[in-house]
Amino acid sequence: HGIILQTKKFFLFTLLLCLFPAFAQQAEERFMETFELRPSELLYIQTSKGIYETGEDLWFKVYQLDAQSLGLSTGSETLYL
């Protein structure tokens, strides 16, 4: 019984190992499709201080970044708040 059980486990392991590259490739394709649907720009908002009190003026800067390189982006020109 021990040898048969070990043979079955080895066969199952080998089968899973052979199928893994196909699943990995499909996962990569789905990731790329999802990534292409994501925005190409990110917004980073920097405030002048960490905590504000009620009625206090809020000063901030907004940086528009390229999502892939995280460098400054020139894609969009208007930000609505």
Short mmCIF file of N, CA and C in Angstrom, two decimals:
data_model
loop_
_atom_site.label_atom_id
_atom_site.label_comp_id
_atom_site.label_asym_id
_atom_site.label_seq_id
_atom_site.Cartn_x
_atom_site.Cartn_y
_atom_site.Cartn_z
N HIS A 1 0.82 -1.20 0.00
CA HIS A 1 0.00 0.00 0.00
C HIS A 1 0.87 1.27 0.00
N GLY A 2 2.01 1.20 0.65
CA GLY A 2 2.88 2.37 0.77
C GLY A 2 3.43 2.81 -0.57
N ILE A 3 3.83 1.86 -1.40
CA ILE A 3 4.41 2.20 -2.70
C ILE A 3 3.33 2.76 -3.63
N ILE A 4 2.13 2.20 -3.59
CA ILE A 4 1.04 2.69 -4.43
C ILE A 4 0.65 4.10 -4.03
N LEU A 5 0.59 4.38 -2.74
CA LEU A 5 0.25 5.71 -2.23
C LEU A 5 1.31 6.73 -2.64
N GLN A 6 2.58 6.34 -2.54
CA GLN A 6 3.66 7.23 -2.95
C GLN A 6 3.62 7.49 -4.45
N THR A 7 3.28 6.48 -5.23
CA THR A 7 3.19 6.63 -6.68
C THR A 7 2.05 7.57 -7.05
N LYS A 8 0.91 7.45 -6.37
CA LYS A 8 -0.22 8.33 -6.62
C LYS A 8 0.13 9.77 -6.27
N LYS A 9 0.80 9.96 -5.14
CA LYS A 9 1.20 11.31 -4.73
C LYS A 9 2.19 11.91 -5.73
N PHE A 10 3.14 11.10 -6.19
CA PHE A 10 4.11 11.57 -7.17
C PHE A 10 3.43 11.95 -8.47
N PHE A 11 2.48 11.11 -8.94
CA PHE A 11 1.76 11.39 -10.18
C PHE A 11 0.95 12.68 -10.05
N LEU A 12 0.25 12.86 -8.93
CA LEU A 12 -0.55 14.06 -8.69
C LEU A 12 0.35 15.31 -8.66
N PHE A 13 1.47 15.20 -7.97
CA PHE A 13 2.41 16.32 -7.88
C PHE A 13 2.95 16.68 -9.27
N THR A 14 3.31 15.68 -10.05
CA THR A 14 3.83 15.91 -11.40
C THR A 14 2.77 16.56 -12.29
N LEU A 15 1.54 16.11 -12.18
CA LEU A 15 0.45 16.68 -12.97
C LEU A 15 0.23 18.15 -12.61
N LEU A 16 0.21 18.46 -11.32
CA LEU A 16 0.04 19.85 -10.88
C LEU A 16 1.21 20.73 -11.33
N LEU A 17 2.40 20.17 -11.28
CA LEU A 17 3.58 20.91 -11.69
C LEU A 17 3.53 21.23 -13.18
N CYS A 18 3.02 20.31 -13.98
CA CYS A 18 2.91 20.55 -15.43
C CYS A 18 1.83 21.57 -15.76
N LEU A 19 0.77 21.64 -14.97
CA LEU A 19 -0.31 22.57 -15.24
C LEU A 19 -0.02 23.98 -14.73
N PHE A 20 0.88 24.14 -13.78
CA PHE A 20 1.15 25.44 -13.17
C PHE A 20 1.57 26.51 -14.18
N PRO A 21 2.49 26.23 -15.13
CA PRO A 21 2.86 27.30 -16.07
C PRO A 21 1.68 27.84 -16.88
N ALA A 22 0.71 27.00 -17.22
CA ALA A 22 -0.46 27.46 -17.96
C ALA A 22 -1.28 28.42 -17.11
N PHE A 23 -1.48 28.10 -15.83
CA PHE A 23 -2.23 28.98 -14.94
C PHE A 23 -1.48 30.28 -14.72
N ALA A 24 -0.17 30.23 -14.59
CA ALA A 24 0.64 31.42 -14.37
C ALA A 24 0.55 32.35 -15.57
N GLN A 25 0.56 31.79 -16.78
CA GLN A 25 0.48 32.61 -17.99
C GLN A 25 -0.88 33.29 -18.08
N GLN A 26 -1.95 32.57 -17.76
CA GLN A 26 -3.28 33.15 -17.79
C GLN A 26 -3.39 34.27 -16.75
N ALA A 27 -2.81 34.07 -15.58
CA ALA A 27 -2.84 35.09 -14.54
C ALA A 27 -2.10 36.35 -14.99
N GLU A 28 -0.98 36.17 -15.67
CA GLU A 28 -0.21 37.32 -16.16
C GLU A 28 -1.01 38.09 -17.21
N GLU A 29 -1.70 37.38 -18.10
CA GLU A 29 -2.52 38.03 -19.12
C GLU A 29 -3.65 38.82 -18.48
N ARG A 30 -4.31 38.24 -17.46
CA ARG A 30 -5.39 38.94 -16.77
C ARG A 30 -4.85 40.17 -16.05
N PHE A 31 -3.65 40.05 -15.46
CA PHE A 31 -3.04 41.18 -14.77
C PHE A 31 -2.78 42.32 -15.75
N MET A 32 -2.24 42.00 -16.92
CA MET A 32 -1.94 43.03 -17.91
C MET A 32 -3.23 43.69 -18.41
N GLU A 33 -4.30 42.91 -18.61
CA GLU A 33 -5.57 43.48 -19.03
C GLU A 33 -6.11 44.42 -17.97
N THR A 34 -6.02 44.02 -16.71
CA THR A 34 -6.48 44.85 -15.60
C THR A 34 -5.63 46.10 -15.50
N PHE A 35 -4.32 45.97 -15.66
CA PHE A 35 -3.41 47.11 -15.55
C PHE A 35 -3.69 48.14 -16.63
N GLU A 36 -4.04 47.68 -17.83
CA GLU A 36 -4.34 48.59 -18.92
C GLU A 36 -5.62 49.39 -18.66
N LEU A 37 -6.54 48.85 -17.84
CA LEU A 37 -7.78 49.55 -17.52
C LEU A 37 -7.60 50.56 -16.40
N ARG A 38 -6.51 50.48 -15.67
CA ARG A 38 -6.25 51.39 -14.56
C ARG A 38 -5.87 52.77 -15.08
N PRO A 39 -6.08 53.79 -14.23
CA PRO A 39 -5.69 55.13 -14.67
C PRO A 39 -4.18 55.23 -14.90
N SER A 40 -3.81 56.05 -15.86
CA SER A 40 -2.40 56.20 -16.17
C SER A 40 -1.76 57.30 -15.34
N GLU A 41 -2.58 58.01 -14.56
CA GLU A 41 -2.05 59.09 -13.73
C GLU A 41 -2.52 58.92 -12.29
N LEU A 42 -1.71 59.40 -11.38
CA LEU A 42 -2.03 59.39 -9.95
C LEU A 42 -1.95 60.81 -9.43
N LEU A 43 -2.71 61.11 -8.40
CA LEU A 43 -2.64 62.42 -7.77
C LEU A 43 -2.07 62.28 -6.37
N TYR A 44 -1.12 63.13 -6.04
CA TYR A 44 -0.54 63.16 -4.71
C TYR A 44 -0.87 64.53 -4.13
N ILE A 45 -1.54 64.56 -2.99
CA ILE A 45 -1.93 65.82 -2.36
C ILE A 45 -1.05 66.03 -1.14
N GLN A 46 -0.37 67.17 -1.11
CA GLN A 46 0.51 67.53 0.00
C GLN A 46 -0.11 68.71 0.73
N THR A 47 -0.37 68.56 2.02
CA THR A 47 -0.93 69.65 2.81
C THR A 47 0.19 70.38 3.55
N SER A 48 -0.11 71.61 3.99
CA SER A 48 0.91 72.41 4.65
C SER A 48 1.18 71.94 6.07
N LYS A 49 0.25 71.18 6.66
CA LYS A 49 0.48 70.59 7.99
C LYS A 49 -0.42 69.37 8.16
N GLY A 50 -0.17 68.61 9.20
CA GLY A 50 -0.86 67.33 9.37
C GLY A 50 -2.26 67.41 9.94
N ILE A 51 -2.52 68.37 10.83
CA ILE A 51 -3.82 68.47 11.51
C ILE A 51 -4.34 69.89 11.38
N TYR A 52 -5.61 70.03 11.04
CA TYR A 52 -6.26 71.33 10.93
C TYR A 52 -7.40 71.41 11.92
N GLU A 53 -7.69 72.62 12.38
CA GLU A 53 -8.82 72.84 13.28
C GLU A 53 -9.98 73.42 12.49
N THR A 54 -11.18 73.33 13.04
CA THR A 54 -12.37 73.84 12.37
C THR A 54 -12.22 75.33 12.06
N GLY A 55 -12.54 75.70 10.84
CA GLY A 55 -12.48 77.09 10.42
C GLY A 55 -11.12 77.53 9.93
N GLU A 56 -10.12 76.70 10.05
CA GLU A 56 -8.76 77.05 9.63
C GLU A 56 -8.62 76.86 8.11
N ASP A 57 -7.82 77.73 7.48
CA ASP A 57 -7.57 77.62 6.05
C ASP A 57 -6.74 76.37 5.75
N LEU A 58 -7.09 75.69 4.69
CA LEU A 58 -6.38 74.49 4.26
C LEU A 58 -5.52 74.84 3.06
N TRP A 59 -4.22 74.72 3.20
CA TRP A 59 -3.29 74.97 2.12
C TRP A 59 -2.73 73.64 1.63
N PHE A 60 -2.72 73.48 0.31
CA PHE A 60 -2.24 72.21 -0.23
C PHE A 60 -1.63 72.41 -1.61
N LYS A 61 -0.87 71.42 -2.03
CA LYS A 61 -0.34 71.31 -3.39
C LYS A 61 -0.76 69.95 -3.91
N VAL A 62 -1.01 69.87 -5.21
CA VAL A 62 -1.37 68.60 -5.83
C VAL A 62 -0.35 68.31 -6.92
N TYR A 63 0.20 67.11 -6.88
CA TYR A 63 1.16 66.67 -7.89
C TYR A 63 0.50 65.59 -8.73
N GLN A 64 0.58 65.74 -10.03
CA GLN A 64 0.04 64.75 -10.95
C GLN A 64 1.20 63.88 -11.42
N LEU A 65 1.10 62.57 -11.14
CA LEU A 65 2.20 61.65 -11.42
C LEU A 65 1.81 60.63 -12.48
N ASP A 66 2.78 60.23 -13.26
CA ASP A 66 2.60 59.12 -14.20
C ASP A 66 2.56 57.84 -13.37
N ALA A 67 1.56 57.00 -13.58
CA ALA A 67 1.36 55.81 -12.74
C ALA A 67 2.48 54.78 -12.88
N GLN A 68 3.14 54.72 -14.02
CA GLN A 68 4.19 53.72 -14.21
C GLN A 68 5.54 54.20 -13.69
N SER A 69 5.92 55.43 -14.02
CA SER A 69 7.25 55.90 -13.64
C SER A 69 7.25 56.68 -12.33
N LEU A 70 6.07 57.12 -11.88
CA LEU A 70 5.90 57.98 -10.71
C LEU A 70 6.61 59.32 -10.86
N GLY A 71 6.93 59.69 -12.09
CA GLY A 71 7.46 61.02 -12.38
C GLY A 71 6.30 61.97 -12.66
N LEU A 72 6.58 63.26 -12.73
CA LEU A 72 5.52 64.22 -13.02
C LEU A 72 4.91 63.94 -14.39
N SER A 73 3.59 64.06 -14.47
CA SER A 73 2.87 63.77 -15.70
C SER A 73 2.38 65.06 -16.32
N THR A 74 2.23 65.06 -17.62
CA THR A 74 1.70 66.22 -18.34
C THR A 74 0.41 65.86 -19.07
N GLY A 75 -0.20 64.74 -18.72
CA GLY A 75 -1.39 64.26 -19.43
C GLY A 75 -2.60 65.15 -19.27
N SER A 76 -3.09 65.34 -18.08
CA SER A 76 -4.28 66.16 -17.83
C SER A 76 -3.85 67.54 -17.37
N GLU A 77 -4.73 68.51 -17.56
CA GLU A 77 -4.38 69.88 -17.20
C GLU A 77 -5.26 70.48 -16.13
N THR A 78 -6.43 69.91 -15.86
CA THR A 78 -7.37 70.51 -14.92
C THR A 78 -7.72 69.53 -13.81
N LEU A 79 -7.74 70.04 -12.58
CA LEU A 79 -8.14 69.24 -11.41
C LEU A 79 -9.31 69.94 -10.76
N TYR A 80 -10.40 69.20 -10.59
CA TYR A 80 -11.60 69.75 -9.94
C TYR A 80 -11.68 69.17 -8.54
N LEU A 81 -11.85 70.05 -7.54
CA LEU A 81 -12.02 69.60 -6.14
C LEU A 81 -13.40 69.97 -5.66
#
